[in-house]
Each structure stands twice: as structure tokens, then as C-alpha cells.
């Protein structure tokens, strides 16, 4: 129970909602501390490993065999949607989806709140992507207030909510999989602590870079380099957040070329012109030359540096790099890491993480 | 086999189609007598109870593990679609769906009849929602005539058809779950017999109130109060049906306030303006003041009276009531009852109901 | 690994792509020789038979219980989509689908190549229908080049690709199920060798008749009769293919009536006006009188002749024939055969065919 009305709850800043959410939902990157992150990364690794043997795969598949999940995605998605679905099948969940408001009761004038409460009547988990920044926050409040509860390891818990991307605000599971990818990449060179990471592209509207920046506070001496055109600069709330945290620093750089030889990781992003109705109608915005990653940059990168992208990409990475078979190009592996991280996230929510670690 | 052509069959009044349907399909509320209703309610209760323990959930999940169902819903639906899907997974069925005529062969000019016969080639159950009143009747005729048969407890049976709502005609599983909700609500006060139930809103086009009225004939001394604006009055065929049945009576009332203190249950409905192209384009029709359920009505209701709604709702119930936590507000529980009733309906169709009762 | 760039690979004629594909994918009818066809038909038969008993159905359902399939169909489909899904559930696979480019990352400007590579990050099989003739060929190249591999009977194999219809080019699984239907029909009269088969309708754009013609080279003395309006005549590449193969011959006939008494099978097809934007907007093209199969033709057919249609159909078969209950009308059975053939195709791809034959 939350002793606040819905209007009051969603008006709270993200960080003040976090204590109410606890372990019941995954909505904000700010919910995760270093212990959580390390637990989830370890869980992802173990799940991946035991799934390779039949006995392990059978074990995973019976864990949540009586849990039913709704994947409620009313914004376009391939990757996040499919990788959640894949993770859910690995854990043996039954899945349903709502992807199109037109074929749902929303078309009969039902409110988001009523739709969500209906979903919560049937399912044991809601994974959602929604165009409104506060959508997942609303969903969590409704779940916390609704009478239906799940028994999770002897506790009565509200139906968990997992954000698969909320408006322009956050995309916490993407940030978690990015951390997992960075951690695996830097496994033999001391982990994420002390590394320099360049973020390139649409930093203003990329909810993944926002969530990732929040998570970085959990590591020591991380330096972020922001490389973005003027109109897509990182927004002030994230700058303020970094300024308040001694663990992280940032710097603006003018082009990929300016810093490519120094970075340990480069995180490319796409110009999110779907938020920009006008240019959307005129066709996609092209990435400017100095924000495009090319073969020459791959040559200049350190031997132990890595190229990430949350995908989908467009022209901000030169095509030849896709099949370059260079071990530093990790964005395809990053996708599959995402599936394993989502296995870990769901397993943890349902209190079966330790069973997996103990297998 | 039906010894009638399709045109002759669908031209029969509903009540004359009933003997042809038997236990092979769920299309009309008129198929159910008191014995059936009590069996289905008992089955819903037992399934719900045994699902709470792991052994019970495992038992349910293996019952129909080799049965494949198609959820063929080409009208918008959230609740009915999801609750059927949830029920199907509880019984371990494999599920497929067709929700959009544009991505199916209907877009290549295939007739409904051919589409249905195709579905019947692959699946063991068709649950369908369709804009045509006679669509489920057509589907049943085709299934009865097609050569593919299922072995159900040693009998050769046509592929079962379950209506999830047919045009403006009927929505029998909604009526069954309404009965289940009323029966559970009145469990300690003598059941549905002798109760007074007010139906409010769009009684003319609400297929759920039509189906519910038909089911009421199975109870003794039920009094229905119809509370609807002139343009949405209950249609004459239902009035005639009630007049012919000594068990039920009806009365028209002018507003919720006029009868709220006397009723044992109040069943609210939404104005179904999706059937009304013109107003649909102009935005949704607002419920008139005297047909809106407000906090003051909740205060006036008897202690053992209940508020139901088939949902989705719009403005016909005041928002504050959603989270009022009043045990008499049962519409959210009604949704979950629907899932269990659908478990019971499907289990009965496949002849595994007694196994569940004997668990 | 293919030692060709993607442009070079897709520029190869189909028959020269075949050696690169091997047993890793099902894209062209030319991949199948008589041994393959007989193996697949036997496998279909055995799977169908053992599925009738509970122990057999349980056996099939555990075979691929840890494999995840994506059904990527971005052209309309009911039959092929549903029958693949049904086949997949019989083998216990977990299924996901992408059916609408608008709700996928394609709407954010992602290329087909990137979308496919993403899918290949999560799933163990991609079944696809796509409007581009070379789409499945592209998918195969990407899968062959991507780093993720499956362990199939101890071999490291690329993620398999199965075509569910590629543009106007081919529809190999339809041709395989057609062969299976013919083989079962002619079971007691010496099989397909020596038979005369009339193909009627839109032979130019019917990808099923193209694929079927390729498969015919595997049988002895098959005579094809082409019966098509001038504007929909069989295309020259197929004619050339037949001319080069001594096993098959062809002849043009002017109308169904001209040859109906001689044929062993008649394969009807629909005018594929969805490829023809203009007429599509004007409504569907009606089949000309002499290309319509009528009750009178059924009367004229030999006792051991069979009527097939890949479906969907429109007006090219008289309605009364649908429920004629004539054993020579096999198009509905042909649909269900398709499900079993797809079980066989998938089982073979994952190296579990012999296990099924040995059950």
C-alpha cells in the first residue's frame, strides 16, 4: 500500500518514488546499487551457462511455469519485446501480449488506469512500453493499491511491473544489459571502475543513455564523454546528477575522432526522430559526419576498447562494421546479453534468483 | 451432422438452434439450464482452489496439453481475449490468435466460411468474437459439417466453438461469469433466487445484458429492474422472453436513485457507441446524470448488495469508486471470476470437468 | 561461412545458391531430391500417427522444448502462418511472431538485414514470409555469416531459415505439402510417377506452382497441363526448366473441360491480384468461366483423380464443392497435411527426424 493518491505519487521526483517501489518493480535505474548490479550480472551469467545443458534448461523452464506475463507494448519495439519474450520462455512463463491500442478496449474509451487494472486481474507480471514518461509509475501505483497479491517466497506482493521503456524518461533494463555487456567486456581488465566511456548521438532524447548515466554512479572514477550535436545535448538533470556524484565525471567532446584513441568504450545512439513529428514525416534525420562511427575509428580504438549500440541503428555506424568480425564490436552480443539480463531481472522479481545460483 | 443447409440453419431462431448445438459449442445463453450453471460454478470454484497449490496447478496444466486453440477475435477486446488466453494456459493448451483481418487471408478475398474451415483444419477449439450476430452460428454449422472430428471421452465430436461475443446478439460467457459472480456474492444469503437486480445503461445494444436476461429464467422469483434512457431501452424480444417465463419479472425504473436502496445487485453497462458510427466519430457519448453510479449510491446500497459491471467502463461509474475498497464493489473481482469460469467452460467442453472435481 | 559478399550471393541463380544452403535452411524447391521428399513424406506420416496416442504426442512435445522460433510474416497469411505455428507446438517449441512492420523497429528506420540479425540473436529458427523475392536468401546469408551457432547433433550450424513464401519467387513448403498430398492420394495407384496433373489459374504469379514444378523433376514421366489465361501464363524460366528435364513434360490446354476426363490431379489456383495494385483497388479480378471448377467437372473426373488447391480460393471453385463430401476433393485435407509436413521439415532441420521414425 502507498499512502499517497495517484496524482501525488506520480508528481514525486523519480528518486523519491524509489523507496515506495522497493523490490516490487523495475522502473528506474536509480533503484539499483552496486550489490544489485553484481547480483544481476552473476545471475545472467549462471542462467546462460546452465541453459547450455539440457538438465539446466529443464530446471530453468519449470521455475515460473505457473506464472503468466503480459507484454504490454504500445510503442514500436522488436528487440526489447522479443528479448523479454525469449527470457520469459526460458523461465517457462506463459505469455500474452497487447501491442495495439486499436484492438483493445482502449478503443472503447477505457482509461489507461482501467486497462492496467484489468491486466492485473489476470496476470502475474506486466512488462510494458508506453509513450508516456509516467506510465510505469502509474502502473506501479495501481498494482500497489489493487487487492490482488502474489505469494512470493511467503510474502504477499503486488503484481510486479517492469518498464520496457517509458516515453523519453527511462529504459532501465536496457541500461542493466549495457552494464552487463560492459562488465563482461572489461572482465579481464578490472571491470567498469576507472573507465572512460564516450556516449555519441541523440543524448537528449535517448532514454537509454539517461538510464545508463544513472547506473554509472555505482562505479568508481568513471568518466563519461558526451559527443552530441547542439540540438541533442545531454539534458541538464543528468548533468546535475553527475555533478552531485563524486564517482563520475563528464566532459563534452566535439567529434568521435577527437577522443576515439582514449576511450575504453564507445556507446553509439540513433537520432530518435520518432519523437519529432515534423522530421518524421519528412523522412529520417541523417547523422552528421562527425557523429558517424567508421572503419577508421575501429582502427584507432584501443585493443581492449568496445563498441556498443542499444540498437536499432541507422546510418550512425558504417555498414561494413556489422560483419567485420572484430571482437571489439559487441552490439550484436549486447542483444543476446539483454535476453540473459532479462532472465535475471524476472527471476529476481519472483524470488527464484538464488535457486538459479545454487543449481 | 446437421441435416439443414447453412442458410436454413442460421435462419432458425436461436432457441431452435440450441438442440443442434448440444454440448458441442457455447453460443447462446439459452443452452444452459440450472444444472449446467451449478456445475460450471462448482467447477470454477474447484479449479480456482486447486490452482493455489503447486500440485493442483501442475494437474490442471497437463489436462489439455495436447489441445491447440485459436482465439479468433476480429473485434476489439482486452478482457475477454486475455481472460480466455489466461484460462487456456491454466489448462495447458497451446494458443494461437487471429486478431486482424488485414494480415489474414481475408485480405485476399477469402470468405468467412473458408477462413473458419481452415482454422478447423489445424486447431481443437475456436474461441471467436466477430461483428456479425450470426457468425458463431455459421462457425458451428461448418464445424458440424466438416469431416475433422475430435475424440472426446470416446465420442467423435466436431471441433468446439465458443462465442466471445457475436455482434449485438449475445455474449454467453460474460453472462456465465456474471452468474458466477452473483452466486458467489449471494453465497451466504440464499443464492440468486428471489433477488432484485437493476440493469443500467445501454440495454438495447449490450449483448451481455441480453445473455444475462436469458440465464435468469433458471432462477426463482428474480426481479429485473431496467434503468435505461429511451433510446437504449431493453429490446422487445427480451421483454417477450421474460413475459413468457413465470420465474422472472421486470419493471422499468427512471433512475438509479429511484431504486438503489431496494436492489440486491446493480449491473452497470457502458453506452456501446462503437455500434453508432456517427457519434463514434464525434467522440464518445456521455452517460446522462441519472444513469451514473456515484459515491452517494454506494452509501445508499444495502449491506449485502453488490455493484457489477462487465467492463470496459467510461464515465457511468464515478472514478473514486475504483479504489474505494468497499467489498460490495465487485467488478474487478468479476474479471478474475471470468477467467475461472472460462477454465470451467473449456474443461467441460473437453470432458475433463469431472476429473477436476475429483482431484 | 559463405565466401561471398551478400550482393554476390543474392545475385547467384537459385540453383547455384542451393549448394551453399545445404541442410541449413529451406528456401528453394530445388534443394529437394527424391530421397529427401520420401524421407519427409514418411516423417509426416509417422508424426501424424504417433501424435494420435498420448505417449506419442508427449514424445513429440519434448523434442524441441528448448527451441524458440520466430514466425516473421510481414505479408498477409492465415494458413501458412497457423500451420507452422501448429507444427511448432506439436514439437514443443516456444513461439514468437513479428507480423507488422509498423510495430517493429522497421518503423524506426532499421534495415531488413539488421532486423534479421537481431532476430537471430534470440531465436533458434526463423520462419519468414516477405514481399521480396530475395528476402529468404538475404536471411540465409546473414545467418551463415553471424557468429551465433546452434549445436545440432554435435555440429555447429547457423540458425535455420525456412521460407513461408518469398515475393513471387517460391513457396517451397507449400510445394512439399502438395507433393505429400499427391503421394498420399496416389498411394494405391503407384504414386506420383506417370501421372498427369493439370495446373489451372494464375500460373505466372503463383509462387506455389513455380515451386511445385521444380519438385516434379524428381518423379518419372510426369505430365503437366498448364491451363491459364494469356496474361497469367506460366513464365519462361519454368518452361525452360521443364524442357531441360526428361522426367517431365508439359502441354498447354485451353480450358478445364478440355482435359478434365484425362487428368489424375487438378491443381487450382487463385488470381493473385494482390500483386496488381490497380485491380486490387478496383476489387478482386473474377476468374473467367473456363478456368472455374464446377460440379460438372467433378462428375467428369476419373474415379482415382484428385482436386487440390493451395488456398485461399475465391470464385475459381464452385461453392457447392466445399461440402460435397467427395473423397476426390482433397483441398481441406491438404491443409492439415501441410501441418504434418511442416512438423517433418522442422524436425529434419533440427536433426530429430530419425528419433521420430524410430519411436
JSON list of C-alpha atoms in Angstrom, two decimals, chain A residues 104-280:
[
{"chain": "A", "resi": 104, "resn": "UNK", "atom": "CA", "xyz": [-8.01, -3.39, -27.24]},
{"chain": "A", "resi": 105, "resn": "UNK", "atom": "CA", "xyz": [-10.66, -1.82, -25.05]},
{"chain": "A", "resi": 106, "resn": "UNK", "atom": "CA", "xyz": [-8.74, 1.44, -25.20]},
{"chain": "A", "resi": 107, "resn": "UNK", "atom": "CA", "xyz": [-10.62, 1.91, -28.47]},
{"chain": "A", "resi": 108, "resn": "UNK", "atom": "CA", "xyz": [-13.88, 1.80, -26.48]},
{"chain": "A", "resi": 109, "resn": "UNK", "atom": "CA", "xyz": [-12.75, 4.71, -24.32]},
{"chain": "A", "resi": 110, "resn": "UNK", "atom": "CA", "xyz": [-11.22, 2.76, -21.46]},
{"chain": "A", "resi": 111, "resn": "UNK", "atom": "CA", "xyz": [-8.63, 4.70, -19.43]},
{"chain": "A", "resi": 112, "resn": "UNK", "atom": "CA", "xyz": [-5.02, 3.50, -19.09]},
{"chain": "A", "resi": 113, "resn": "UNK", "atom": "CA", "xyz": [-5.70, 3.03, -15.41]},
{"chain": "A", "resi": 114, "resn": "UNK", "atom": "CA", "xyz": [-8.68, 0.71, -16.03]},
{"chain": "A", "resi": 115, "resn": "UNK", "atom": "CA", "xyz": [-6.80, -1.22, -18.73]},
{"chain": "A", "resi": 116, "resn": "UNK", "atom": "CA", "xyz": [-3.92, -1.79, -16.35]},
{"chain": "A", "resi": 117, "resn": "UNK", "atom": "CA", "xyz": [-6.15, -2.86, -13.50]},
{"chain": "A", "resi": 118, "resn": "UNK", "atom": "CA", "xyz": [-7.78, -5.34, -15.87]},
{"chain": "A", "resi": 119, "resn": "UNK", "atom": "CA", "xyz": [-4.42, -6.76, -16.88]},
{"chain": "A", "resi": 120, "resn": "UNK", "atom": "CA", "xyz": [-3.52, -7.09, -13.20]},
{"chain": "A", "resi": 121, "resn": "UNK", "atom": "CA", "xyz": [-6.64, -9.22, -12.71]},
{"chain": "A", "resi": 122, "resn": "UNK", "atom": "CA", "xyz": [-5.27, -11.94, -14.97]},
{"chain": "A", "resi": 123, "resn": "UNK", "atom": "CA", "xyz": [-1.50, -11.90, -14.99]},
{"chain": "A", "resi": 124, "resn": "UNK", "atom": "CA", "xyz": [1.41, -12.24, -12.61]},
{"chain": "A", "resi": 125, "resn": "UNK", "atom": "CA", "xyz": [3.75, -9.76, -14.29]},
{"chain": "A", "resi": 126, "resn": "UNK", "atom": "CA", "xyz": [3.30, -6.77, -16.60]},
{"chain": "A", "resi": 127, "resn": "UNK", "atom": "CA", "xyz": [6.21, -5.76, -18.83]},
{"chain": "A", "resi": 128, "resn": "UNK", "atom": "CA", "xyz": [5.30, -2.50, -20.52]},
{"chain": "A", "resi": 129, "resn": "UNK", "atom": "CA", "xyz": [6.48, 0.05, -23.07]},
{"chain": "A", "resi": 130, "resn": "UNK", "atom": "CA", "xyz": [4.39, 3.16, -23.30]},
{"chain": "A", "resi": 131, "resn": "UNK", "atom": "CA", "xyz": [4.78, 6.65, -24.83]},
{"chain": "A", "resi": 132, "resn": "UNK", "atom": "CA", "xyz": [4.08, 8.44, -21.52]},
{"chain": "A", "resi": 133, "resn": "UNK", "atom": "CA", "xyz": [7.05, 9.13, -19.23]},
{"chain": "A", "resi": 134, "resn": "UNK", "atom": "CA", "xyz": [4.97, 8.42, -16.13]},
{"chain": "A", "resi": 135, "resn": "UNK", "atom": "CA", "xyz": [3.14, 5.33, -17.47]},
{"chain": "A", "resi": 136, "resn": "UNK", "atom": "CA", "xyz": [5.11, 2.75, -15.49]},
{"chain": "A", "resi": 137, "resn": "UNK", "atom": "CA", "xyz": [4.82, 4.84, -12.38]},
{"chain": "A", "resi": 138, "resn": "UNK", "atom": "CA", "xyz": [1.03, 4.88, -12.80]},
{"chain": "A", "resi": 139, "resn": "UNK", "atom": "CA", "xyz": [1.05, 1.13, -13.33]},
{"chain": "A", "resi": 140, "resn": "UNK", "atom": "CA", "xyz": [3.04, 0.56, -10.19]},
{"chain": "A", "resi": 141, "resn": "UNK", "atom": "CA", "xyz": [0.70, 2.69, -8.08]},
{"chain": "A", "resi": 142, "resn": "UNK", "atom": "CA", "xyz": [-2.32, 0.77, -9.40]},
{"chain": "A", "resi": 143, "resn": "UNK", "atom": "CA", "xyz": [-0.69, -2.56, -8.72]},
{"chain": "A", "resi": 144, "resn": "UNK", "atom": "CA", "xyz": [0.31, -1.49, -5.22]},
{"chain": "A", "resi": 145, "resn": "UNK", "atom": "CA", "xyz": [-3.27, -0.38, -4.48]},
{"chain": "A", "resi": 146, "resn": "UNK", "atom": "CA", "xyz": [-5.19, -3.21, -6.16]},
{"chain": "A", "resi": 147, "resn": "UNK", "atom": "CA", "xyz": [-6.31, -6.03, -3.92]},
{"chain": "A", "resi": 148, "resn": "UNK", "atom": "CA", "xyz": [-4.82, -8.93, -5.90]},
{"chain": "A", "resi": 149, "resn": "UNK", "atom": "CA", "xyz": [-1.48, -10.09, -4.44]},
{"chain": "A", "resi": 150, "resn": "UNK", "atom": "CA", "xyz": [1.12, -12.74, -5.31]},
{"chain": "A", "resi": 151, "resn": "UNK", "atom": "CA", "xyz": [2.70, -15.05, -2.84]},
{"chain": "A", "resi": 152, "resn": "UNK", "atom": "CA", "xyz": [6.45, -14.70, -3.50]},
{"chain": "A", "resi": 153, "resn": "UNK", "atom": "CA", "xyz": [8.56, -16.70, -1.09]},
{"chain": "A", "resi": 154, "resn": "UNK", "atom": "CA", "xyz": [5.92, -16.37, 1.59]},
{"chain": "A", "resi": 155, "resn": "UNK", "atom": "CA", "xyz": [5.41, -12.63, 1.19]},
{"chain": "A", "resi": 156, "resn": "UNK", "atom": "CA", "xyz": [2.25, -11.02, -0.18]},
{"chain": "A", "resi": 157, "resn": "UNK", "atom": "CA", "xyz": [3.47, -8.82, -3.01]},
{"chain": "A", "resi": 158, "resn": "UNK", "atom": "CA", "xyz": [1.76, -6.63, -5.62]},
{"chain": "A", "resi": 159, "resn": "UNK", "atom": "CA", "xyz": [1.90, -7.84, -9.22]},
{"chain": "A", "resi": 160, "resn": "UNK", "atom": "CA", "xyz": [5.36, -6.75, -10.44]},
{"chain": "A", "resi": 161, "resn": "UNK", "atom": "CA", "xyz": [5.73, -4.13, -13.17]},
{"chain": "A", "resi": 162, "resn": "UNK", "atom": "CA", "xyz": [8.78, -3.96, -15.43]},
{"chain": "A", "resi": 163, "resn": "UNK", "atom": "CA", "xyz": [9.43, -1.00, -17.67]},
{"chain": "A", "resi": 164, "resn": "UNK", "atom": "CA", "xyz": [10.45, -1.80, -21.23]},
{"chain": "A", "resi": 165, "resn": "UNK", "atom": "CA", "xyz": [10.86, 1.91, -21.94]},
{"chain": "A", "resi": 166, "resn": "UNK", "atom": "CA", "xyz": [8.69, 4.79, -20.72]},
{"chain": "A", "resi": 167, "resn": "UNK", "atom": "CA", "xyz": [8.37, 7.79, -23.06]},
{"chain": "A", "resi": 168, "resn": "UNK", "atom": "CA", "xyz": [11.60, 9.77, -23.14]},
{"chain": "A", "resi": 169, "resn": "UNK", "atom": "CA", "xyz": [12.24, 9.14, -19.46]},
{"chain": "A", "resi": 170, "resn": "UNK", "atom": "CA", "xyz": [13.94, 5.82, -18.84]},
{"chain": "A", "resi": 171, "resn": "UNK", "atom": "CA", "xyz": [14.68, 2.36, -20.17]},
{"chain": "A", "resi": 172, "resn": "UNK", "atom": "CA", "xyz": [16.16, 0.67, -17.11]},
{"chain": "A", "resi": 173, "resn": "UNK", "atom": "CA", "xyz": [16.51, -2.90, -18.43]},
{"chain": "A", "resi": 174, "resn": "UNK", "atom": "CA", "xyz": [18.46, -1.55, -21.41]},
{"chain": "A", "resi": 175, "resn": "UNK", "atom": "CA", "xyz": [20.83, 0.19, -19.00]},
{"chain": "A", "resi": 176, "resn": "UNK", "atom": "CA", "xyz": [21.16, -3.03, -16.99]},
{"chain": "A", "resi": 177, "resn": "UNK", "atom": "CA", "xyz": [22.09, -5.02, -20.07]},
{"chain": "A", "resi": 178, "resn": "UNK", "atom": "CA", "xyz": [24.53, -2.30, -21.09]},
{"chain": "A", "resi": 179, "resn": "UNK", "atom": "CA", "xyz": [26.20, -2.61, -17.69]},
{"chain": "A", "resi": 180, "resn": "UNK", "atom": "CA", "xyz": [26.28, -6.38, -18.10]},
{"chain": "A", "resi": 181, "resn": "UNK", "atom": "CA", "xyz": [27.90, -6.00, -21.52]},
{"chain": "A", "resi": 182, "resn": "UNK", "atom": "CA", "xyz": [30.49, -3.53, -20.22]},
{"chain": "A", "resi": 183, "resn": "UNK", "atom": "CA", "xyz": [31.22, -5.71, -17.21]},
{"chain": "A", "resi": 184, "resn": "UNK", "atom": "CA", "xyz": [31.74, -8.81, -19.42]},
{"chain": "A", "resi": 185, "resn": "UNK", "atom": "CA", "xyz": [33.87, -6.82, -21.85]},
{"chain": "A", "resi": 186, "resn": "UNK", "atom": "CA", "xyz": [36.09, -5.46, -19.07]},
{"chain": "A", "resi": 187, "resn": "UNK", "atom": "CA", "xyz": [36.13, -8.76, -17.14]},
{"chain": "A", "resi": 188, "resn": "UNK", "atom": "CA", "xyz": [39.88, -9.17, -17.55]},
{"chain": "A", "resi": 189, "resn": "UNK", "atom": "CA", "xyz": [40.85, -5.52, -17.18]},
{"chain": "A", "resi": 190, "resn": "UNK", "atom": "CA", "xyz": [39.40, -4.68, -13.77]},
{"chain": "A", "resi": 191, "resn": "UNK", "atom": "CA", "xyz": [35.74, -4.14, -14.61]},
{"chain": "A", "resi": 192, "resn": "UNK", "atom": "CA", "xyz": [33.95, -0.84, -15.19]},
{"chain": "A", "resi": 193, "resn": "UNK", "atom": "CA", "xyz": [35.75, 1.14, -12.45]},
{"chain": "A", "resi": 194, "resn": "UNK", "atom": "CA", "xyz": [38.10, 3.77, -13.83]},
{"chain": "A", "resi": 195, "resn": "UNK", "atom": "CA", "xyz": [36.96, 3.51, -17.42]},
{"chain": "A", "resi": 196, "resn": "UNK", "atom": "CA", "xyz": [36.26, 6.24, -19.95]},
{"chain": "A", "resi": 197, "resn": "UNK", "atom": "CA", "xyz": [33.06, 5.84, -21.94]},
{"chain": "A", "resi": 198, "resn": "UNK", "atom": "CA", "xyz": [32.03, 8.04, -24.82]},
{"chain": "A", "resi": 199, "resn": "UNK", "atom": "CA", "xyz": [28.27, 8.44, -25.47]},
{"chain": "A", "resi": 200, "resn": "UNK", "atom": "CA", "xyz": [27.51, 9.59, -29.02]},
{"chain": "A", "resi": 201, "resn": "UNK", "atom": "CA", "xyz": [24.41, 10.85, -30.79]},
{"chain": "A", "resi": 202, "resn": "UNK", "atom": "CA", "xyz": [20.99, 11.87, -29.52]},
{"chain": "A", "resi": 203, "resn": "UNK", "atom": "CA", "xyz": [21.76, 12.17, -25.82]},
{"chain": "A", "resi": 204, "resn": "UNK", "atom": "CA", "xyz": [18.79, 14.44, -25.20]},
{"chain": "A", "resi": 205, "resn": "UNK", "atom": "CA", "xyz": [16.03, 12.04, -26.13]},
{"chain": "A", "resi": 206, "resn": "UNK", "atom": "CA", "xyz": [17.80, 8.72, -25.79]},
{"chain": "A", "resi": 207, "resn": "UNK", "atom": "CA", "xyz": [16.18, 7.23, -22.70]},
{"chain": "A", "resi": 208, "resn": "UNK", "atom": "CA", "xyz": [18.83, 4.51, -22.68]},
{"chain": "A", "resi": 209, "resn": "UNK", "atom": "CA", "xyz": [21.69, 6.97, -22.12]},
{"chain": "A", "resi": 210, "resn": "UNK", "atom": "CA", "xyz": [19.71, 8.63, -19.34]},
{"chain": "A", "resi": 211, "resn": "UNK", "atom": "CA", "xyz": [19.22, 5.32, -17.53]},
{"chain": "A", "resi": 212, "resn": "UNK", "atom": "CA", "xyz": [22.84, 4.31, -18.17]},
{"chain": "A", "resi": 213, "resn": "UNK", "atom": "CA", "xyz": [24.15, 7.59, -16.72]},
{"chain": "A", "resi": 214, "resn": "UNK", "atom": "CA", "xyz": [22.20, 6.94, -13.51]},
{"chain": "A", "resi": 215, "resn": "UNK", "atom": "CA", "xyz": [23.70, 3.47, -13.16]},
{"chain": "A", "resi": 216, "resn": "UNK", "atom": "CA", "xyz": [27.25, 4.78, -13.59]},
{"chain": "A", "resi": 217, "resn": "UNK", "atom": "CA", "xyz": [27.21, 6.34, -10.13]},
{"chain": "A", "resi": 218, "resn": "UNK", "atom": "CA", "xyz": [27.65, 2.79, -8.78]},
{"chain": "A", "resi": 219, "resn": "UNK", "atom": "CA", "xyz": [31.16, 2.55, -10.19]},
{"chain": "A", "resi": 220, "resn": "UNK", "atom": "CA", "xyz": [34.35, 4.37, -9.18]},
{"chain": "A", "resi": 221, "resn": "UNK", "atom": "CA", "xyz": [36.07, 7.00, -11.30]},
{"chain": "A", "resi": 222, "resn": "UNK", "atom": "CA", "xyz": [34.02, 6.57, -14.40]},
{"chain": "A", "resi": 223, "resn": "UNK", "atom": "CA", "xyz": [34.49, 9.33, -16.94]},
{"chain": "A", "resi": 224, "resn": "UNK", "atom": "CA", "xyz": [31.72, 9.97, -19.46]},
{"chain": "A", "resi": 225, "resn": "UNK", "atom": "CA", "xyz": [32.43, 11.80, -22.70]},
{"chain": "A", "resi": 226, "resn": "UNK", "atom": "CA", "xyz": [29.35, 13.35, -24.27]},
{"chain": "A", "resi": 227, "resn": "UNK", "atom": "CA", "xyz": [29.53, 13.71, -28.04]},
{"chain": "A", "resi": 228, "resn": "UNK", "atom": "CA", "xyz": [26.33, 15.18, -29.41]},
{"chain": "A", "resi": 229, "resn": "UNK", "atom": "CA", "xyz": [25.15, 17.87, -31.83]},
{"chain": "A", "resi": 230, "resn": "UNK", "atom": "CA", "xyz": [23.94, 21.03, -30.13]},
{"chain": "A", "resi": 231, "resn": "UNK", "atom": "CA", "xyz": [20.28, 20.21, -30.55]},
{"chain": "A", "resi": 232, "resn": "UNK", "atom": "CA", "xyz": [20.67, 16.78, -28.96]},
{"chain": "A", "resi": 233, "resn": "UNK", "atom": "CA", "xyz": [22.92, 17.62, -25.98]},
{"chain": "A", "resi": 234, "resn": "UNK", "atom": "CA", "xyz": [22.55, 15.67, -22.74]},
{"chain": "A", "resi": 235, "resn": "UNK", "atom": "CA", "xyz": [19.82, 17.28, -20.64]},
{"chain": "A", "resi": 236, "resn": "UNK", "atom": "CA", "xyz": [20.52, 19.32, -17.55]},
{"chain": "A", "resi": 237, "resn": "UNK", "atom": "CA", "xyz": [19.01, 16.94, -14.98]},
{"chain": "A", "resi": 238, "resn": "UNK", "atom": "CA", "xyz": [21.57, 14.26, -15.88]},
{"chain": "A", "resi": 239, "resn": "UNK", "atom": "CA", "xyz": [24.43, 16.82, -15.81]},
{"chain": "A", "resi": 240, "resn": "UNK", "atom": "CA", "xyz": [23.25, 17.87, -12.34]},
{"chain": "A", "resi": 241, "resn": "UNK", "atom": "CA", "xyz": [23.10, 14.24, -11.23]},
{"chain": "A", "resi": 242, "resn": "UNK", "atom": "CA", "xyz": [26.69, 13.66, -12.36]},
{"chain": "A", "resi": 243, "resn": "UNK", "atom": "CA", "xyz": [27.87, 16.89, -10.73]},
{"chain": "A", "resi": 244, "resn": "UNK", "atom": "CA", "xyz": [26.45, 15.68, -7.41]},
{"chain": "A", "resi": 245, "resn": "UNK", "atom": "CA", "xyz": [28.21, 12.29, -7.62]},
{"chain": "A", "resi": 246, "resn": "UNK", "atom": "CA", "xyz": [31.93, 12.16, -6.92]},
{"chain": "A", "resi": 247, "resn": "UNK", "atom": "CA", "xyz": [32.27, 8.79, -8.62]},
{"chain": "A", "resi": 248, "resn": "UNK", "atom": "CA", "xyz": [31.51, 10.10, -12.10]},
{"chain": "A", "resi": 249, "resn": "UNK", "atom": "CA", "xyz": [32.75, 12.98, -14.13]},
{"chain": "A", "resi": 250, "resn": "UNK", "atom": "CA", "xyz": [31.88, 14.13, -17.62]},
{"chain": "A", "resi": 251, "resn": "UNK", "atom": "CA", "xyz": [33.30, 16.15, -20.46]},
{"chain": "A", "resi": 252, "resn": "UNK", "atom": "CA", "xyz": [31.89, 17.30, -23.77]},
{"chain": "A", "resi": 253, "resn": "UNK", "atom": "CA", "xyz": [33.81, 16.31, -26.89]},
{"chain": "A", "resi": 254, "resn": "UNK", "atom": "CA", "xyz": [33.25, 17.65, -30.36]},
{"chain": "A", "resi": 255, "resn": "UNK", "atom": "CA", "xyz": [33.54, 14.53, -32.51]},
{"chain": "A", "resi": 256, "resn": "UNK", "atom": "CA", "xyz": [34.20, 10.83, -32.34]},
{"chain": "A", "resi": 257, "resn": "UNK", "atom": "CA", "xyz": [37.66, 11.38, -33.83]},
{"chain": "A", "resi": 258, "resn": "UNK", "atom": "CA", "xyz": [38.63, 13.75, -31.04]},
{"chain": "A", "resi": 259, "resn": "UNK", "atom": "CA", "xyz": [38.55, 11.06, -28.37]},
{"chain": "A", "resi": 260, "resn": "UNK", "atom": "CA", "xyz": [38.45, 7.67, -30.08]},
{"chain": "A", "resi": 261, "resn": "UNK", "atom": "CA", "xyz": [42.03, 6.72, -29.19]},
{"chain": "A", "resi": 262, "resn": "UNK", "atom": "CA", "xyz": [41.47, 7.29, -25.45]},
{"chain": "A", "resi": 263, "resn": "UNK", "atom": "CA", "xyz": [38.12, 5.64, -24.75]},
{"chain": "A", "resi": 264, "resn": "UNK", "atom": "CA", "xyz": [37.52, 2.20, -23.24]},
{"chain": "A", "resi": 265, "resn": "UNK", "atom": "CA", "xyz": [34.03, 2.04, -24.68]},
{"chain": "A", "resi": 266, "resn": "UNK", "atom": "CA", "xyz": [32.03, 3.98, -27.17]},
{"chain": "A", "resi": 267, "resn": "UNK", "atom": "CA", "xyz": [28.25, 3.88, -26.91]},
{"chain": "A", "resi": 268, "resn": "UNK", "atom": "CA", "xyz": [26.56, 4.98, -30.13]},
{"chain": "A", "resi": 269, "resn": "UNK", "atom": "CA", "xyz": [22.90, 6.01, -30.33]},
{"chain": "A", "resi": 270, "resn": "UNK", "atom": "CA", "xyz": [20.42, 6.78, -33.05]},
{"chain": "A", "resi": 271, "resn": "UNK", "atom": "CA", "xyz": [18.73, 10.15, -33.59]},
{"chain": "A", "resi": 272, "resn": "UNK", "atom": "CA", "xyz": [15.30, 9.47, -32.10]},
{"chain": "A", "resi": 273, "resn": "UNK", "atom": "CA", "xyz": [13.36, 11.39, -34.70]},
{"chain": "A", "resi": 274, "resn": "UNK", "atom": "CA", "xyz": [10.19, 9.42, -33.99]},
{"chain": "A", "resi": 275, "resn": "UNK", "atom": "CA", "xyz": [9.67, 11.94, -31.18]},
{"chain": "A", "resi": 276, "resn": "UNK", "atom": "CA", "xyz": [9.80, 14.72, -33.72]},
{"chain": "A", "resi": 277, "resn": "UNK", "atom": "CA", "xyz": [6.65, 14.58, -35.78]},
{"chain": "A", "resi": 278, "resn": "UNK", "atom": "CA", "xyz": [7.75, 17.06, -38.41]},
{"chain": "A", "resi": 279, "resn": "UNK", "atom": "CA", "xyz": [11.04, 15.50, -39.41]},
{"chain": "A", "resi": 280, "resn": "UNK", "atom": "CA", "xyz": [9.46, 12.06, -39.11]}
]
